[in-house]
Structure formats: structure tokens, C-alpha cells
GROMACS .gro file of C-alpha atoms in nm:
model
  181
    1MET     CA    1  -8.055   9.133   6.270
    2ILE     CA    2  -7.792   8.974   6.046
    3VAL     CA    3  -7.433   9.085   6.108
    4ALA     CA    4  -7.152   8.998   5.868
    5THR     CA    5  -6.775   8.980   5.896
    6LEU     CA    6  -6.490   8.769   5.765
    7GLY     CA    7  -6.472   8.395   5.832
    8PRO     CA    8  -6.342   8.136   5.898
    9GLU     CA    9  -6.401   8.052   6.261
   10GLY     CA   10  -6.104   8.134   6.480
   11ASN     CA   11  -5.999   8.459   6.314
   12ASN     CA   12  -5.997   8.796   6.488
   13HIS     CA   13  -6.312   8.916   6.313
   14VAL     CA   14  -6.511   8.625   6.452
   15LEU     CA   15  -6.359   8.676   6.799
   16VAL     CA   16  -6.438   9.048   6.811
   17LEU     CA   17  -6.783   9.009   6.655
   18GLY     CA   18  -6.875   8.763   6.930
   19ARG     CA   19  -6.752   9.005   7.196
   20TYR     CA   20  -6.934   9.294   7.029
   21LEU     CA   21  -7.268   9.113   7.002
   22GLU     CA   22  -7.250   9.002   7.365
   23ALA     CA   23  -7.154   9.350   7.491
   24ARG     CA   24  -7.434   9.516   7.294
   25GLY     CA   25  -7.698   9.262   7.404
   26LEU     CA   26  -7.727   9.120   7.053
   27ALA     CA   27  -7.619   8.763   7.125
   28GLU     CA   28  -7.920   8.632   6.933
   29ALA     CA   29  -7.818   8.806   6.610
   30GLU     CA   30  -7.758   8.589   6.307
   31VAL     CA   31  -7.397   8.592   6.189
   32LYS     CA   32  -7.289   8.554   5.828
   33PHE     CA   33  -6.928   8.497   5.726
   34TYR     CA   34  -6.774   8.620   5.402
   35ASP     CA   35  -6.441   8.549   5.236
   36ASP     CA   36  -6.370   8.917   5.169
   37PHE     CA   37  -6.504   9.257   5.264
   38PRO     CA   38  -6.604   9.381   4.918
   39THR     CA   39  -6.851   9.090   4.904
   40ALA     CA   40  -6.975   9.160   5.258
   41PHE     CA   41  -7.026   9.530   5.181
   42ALA     CA   42  -7.208   9.444   4.856
   43ALA     CA   43  -7.438   9.218   5.062
   44LEU     CA   44  -7.500   9.508   5.302
   45VAL     CA   45  -7.595   9.743   5.018
   46ALA     CA   46  -7.818   9.471   4.866
   47GLY     CA   47  -8.003   9.429   5.197
   48GLU     CA   48  -7.883   9.070   5.250
   49VAL     CA   49  -7.727   9.163   5.585
   50ASP     CA   50  -7.801   9.447   5.828
   51ARG     CA   51  -7.449   9.526   5.948
   52VAL     CA   52  -7.085   9.458   5.864
   53LEU     CA   53  -6.805   9.459   6.123
   54GLN     CA   54  -6.458   9.550   5.992
   55CYS     CA   55  -6.124   9.618   6.158
   56THR     CA   56  -5.972   9.947   6.043
   57ALA     CA   57  -5.633   9.774   6.019
   58HIS     CA   58  -5.765   9.534   5.753
   59PHE     CA   59  -5.597   9.592   5.418
   60SER     CA   60  -5.932   9.648   5.238
   61HIS     CA   61  -6.068   9.906   5.486
   62ALA     CA   62  -5.986  10.220   5.287
   63ASP     CA   63  -6.111  10.067   4.962
   64CYS     CA   64  -6.444   9.967   5.118
   65VAL     CA   65  -6.493  10.308   5.279
   66GLY     CA   66  -6.425  10.477   4.946
   67ARG     CA   67  -6.620  10.237   4.726
   68TYR     CA   68  -6.934  10.250   4.941
   69MET     CA   69  -6.926  10.617   5.045
   70HIS     CA   70  -7.280  10.762   5.069
   71ARG     CA   71  -7.430  10.408   5.068
   72VAL     CA   72  -7.272  10.254   5.378
   73PHE     CA   73  -7.213  10.440   5.704
   74PRO     CA   74  -7.031  10.379   6.032
   75VAL     CA   75  -7.295  10.321   6.300
   76ASP     CA   76  -7.082  10.202   6.592
   77VAL     CA   77  -6.717  10.164   6.687
   78VAL     CA   78  -6.530   9.965   6.947
   79VAL     CA   79  -6.172   9.912   7.052
   80ALA     CA   80  -6.085   9.545   7.093
   81GLY     CA   81  -5.782   9.324   7.128
   82SER     CA   82  -5.701   9.050   6.882
   83HIS     CA   83  -5.602   8.694   6.949
   84PRO     CA   84  -5.251   8.704   7.101
   85LEU     CA   85  -4.999   8.726   6.817
   86VAL     CA   86  -4.662   8.557   6.782
   87LEU     CA   87  -4.373   8.537   6.541
   88LEU     CA   88  -4.337   8.170   6.449
   89ALA     CA   89  -4.091   7.971   6.239
   90GLN     CA   90  -4.081   7.626   6.089
   91ARG     CA   91  -3.960   7.393   6.365
   92ASP     CA   92  -3.682   7.243   6.150
   93LEU     CA   93  -3.536   7.576   6.029
   94ALA     CA   94  -3.269   7.720   6.258
   95THR     CA   95  -3.247   8.050   6.067
   96PRO     CA   96  -3.545   8.130   5.848
   97ARG     CA   97  -3.466   8.371   5.565
   98GLN     CA   98  -3.822   8.480   5.484
   99VAL     CA   99  -4.107   8.605   5.700
  100ALA     CA  100  -4.473   8.644   5.607
  101ARG     CA  101  -4.694   8.908   5.762
  102GLN     CA  102  -5.024   9.080   5.708
  103PRO     CA  103  -4.937   9.441   5.614
  104ALA     CA  104  -5.082   9.582   5.938
  105THR     CA  105  -4.842   9.363   6.140
  106ARG     CA  106  -4.522   9.463   5.958
  107TYR     CA  107  -4.407   9.693   6.239
  108TYR     CA  108  -4.514   9.479   6.536
  109THR     CA  109  -4.155   9.362   6.579
  110ASP     CA  110  -3.815   9.407   6.417
  111LEU     CA  111  -3.811   9.195   6.101
  112SER     CA  112  -3.477   9.327   5.971
  113GLY     CA  113  -3.309   8.991   6.039
  114PHE     CA  114  -3.507   8.831   5.757
  115ALA     CA  115  -3.381   8.858   5.398
  116GLU     CA  116  -3.733   8.865   5.255
  117GLU     CA  117  -4.070   8.991   5.378
  118ILE     CA  118  -4.381   8.844   5.217
  119ASP     CA  119  -4.723   9.013   5.225
  120ALA     CA  120  -5.021   8.792   5.310
  121PRO     CA  121  -5.380   8.923   5.320
  122THR     CA  122  -5.451   8.807   5.678
  123THR     CA  123  -5.284   8.651   5.980
  124VAL     CA  124  -5.496   8.342   5.904
  125ALA     CA  125  -5.332   8.326   5.558
  126VAL     CA  126  -4.991   8.350   5.727
  127ALA     CA  127  -5.081   8.058   5.955
  128GLU     CA  128  -5.203   7.853   5.659
  129GLY     CA  129  -4.883   7.927   5.466
  130LEU     CA  130  -4.668   7.825   5.760
  131LEU     CA  131  -4.856   7.498   5.801
  132GLU     CA  132  -4.837   7.426   5.426
  133GLY     CA  133  -4.462   7.498   5.425
  134ARG     CA  134  -4.491   7.799   5.190
  135PHE     CA  135  -4.351   8.037   5.453
  136GLU     CA  136  -4.044   7.986   5.669
  137ALA     CA  137  -4.160   8.227   5.941
  138GLY     CA  138  -4.457   8.452   6.000
  139ILE     CA  139  -4.672   8.661   6.232
  140CYS     CA  140  -5.002   8.496   6.322
  141ALA     CA  141  -5.222   8.400   6.616
  142ARG     CA  142  -5.065   8.211   6.905
  143GLN     CA  143  -5.334   7.943   6.871
  144THR     CA  144  -5.152   7.826   6.555
  145LEU     CA  145  -4.850   7.726   6.763
  146GLU     CA  146  -5.071   7.568   7.029
  147ALA     CA  147  -5.241   7.354   6.763
  148HIS     CA  148  -4.919   7.260   6.579
  149PRO     CA  149  -4.620   7.250   6.818
  150ASP     CA  150  -4.477   6.961   6.615
  151LYS     CA  151  -4.445   7.181   6.302
  152LEU     CA  152  -4.376   7.529   6.440
  153ARG     CA  153  -4.164   7.698   6.705
  154LEU     CA  154  -4.197   8.026   6.889
  155VAL     CA  155  -3.959   8.305   6.787
  156GLU     CA  156  -4.126   8.591   6.977
  157GLU     CA  157  -4.444   8.662   7.173
  158LEU     CA  158  -4.612   8.980   7.046
  159GLY     CA  159  -4.937   8.982   7.243
  160PRO     CA  160  -5.276   9.103   7.121
  161ALA     CA  161  -5.310   9.401   6.889
  162LEU     CA  162  -5.550   9.666   7.012
  163ASP     CA  163  -5.748   9.786   6.710
  164VAL     CA  164  -6.044  10.004   6.618
  165TRP     CA  165  -6.340   9.811   6.478
  166VAL     CA  166  -6.625   9.974   6.287
  167LEU     CA  167  -6.979   9.847   6.245
  168TYR     CA  168  -7.137   9.963   5.919
  169GLY     CA  169  -7.505   9.999   5.823
  170THR     CA  170  -7.698  10.161   5.541
  171GLU     CA  171  -7.847  10.451   5.739
  172PRO     CA  172  -7.622  10.729   5.873
  173LEU     CA  173  -7.633  10.828   6.238
  174SER     CA  174  -7.819  11.146   6.321
  175ASP     CA  175  -7.620  11.459   6.394
  176ALA     CA  176  -7.741  11.431   6.754
  177HIS     CA  177  -7.593  11.082   6.804
  178PRO     CA  178  -7.315  11.076   7.068
  179LEU     CA  179  -7.069  10.917   6.820
  180VAL     CA  180  -7.104  11.210   6.582
  181VAL     CA  181  -6.882  11.510   6.657
   0.00000   0.00000   0.00000
């Protein structure tokens, strides 16, 4: 079995996919990483992978469900926590004016103290932007601070997000399957 999700290593998709495969006794499955979900879903339809794991909070979720309706089907679902999240700021900025966040994280804390909110596609993109100096503050995984305490400072601990994750395949579940109501 080949299971696909978003890369790179260290993101929430990789974390949850590892947990999922272990919990379902599929630790030997081959894993393939993609840069975006439309490409991963196209690979599923083309038979290049057997399954795709996607978080329902991901910004492309609704588009993928709509685009691949009647060709790709949910075959399993799990609830899983993300990497612990934090609100970070550039270490040398006392009062950041802008904050970057993945759209799903926009309500995880009060961001009204920032003059500007910037959308980023993923929390990994927020971390990259913080490290490159493109963002003054942002919501991303705590591991970013742990890896770069010389560049970033903690503004607020947010903890892990508890999300619904869907595994997709190309054959629908039978009406008798326990997940089907």
C-alpha cells in the first residue's frame, strides 16, 4: 500500500500519518509526500498511490472533495492532535505589527493587537516566513521556537489543535460499513 500526504518532514500531516499507520497496523506501508493536495489527489485517481490522508482544516479540503467527487471517497477518519502550536515573534521586535497564520488558525487566539494579518497556506509556511524575516509574528509549531531560540521568542502557547483527518481511496465504503450512517 502507498499512502500519500503533504511533506516536508516535520509537518502535521507527516506526524498524523505516522500515528495513523501505526494504529492501523500499516507501519510497513510506503509513504509518498506531495507539495499540494490537488497533485496528491490526481495521483490517487491515476493509481499512483492507494490512499491520501488530508486534514479537514486544510485550506484545500473543500476544493479537493468537490473536484474529485464520485472518483475519490472517504474510507477512514481519525481525530488527532497536531504538533503543539505557538504564537511566535521575531526576537528583536518588541511590538510586532503583523502576524501570519494559516487560515484555520486565525481564531486560535486573539490577534486583534496586530495591525495586519497575513494568510499563509500552512503553519510550515508561517515558520519559514518567520525564519526568513518576511513575517514579524506568526502561529506555527512549537518546534520552530525550539530549533531557533536565537531568532524567535514565545508570545503565547496555544497547544495542539485537535482535528478530523480523512483517508481517501478510489472505492467507496459499502452501505454496511460501520463508518457509513
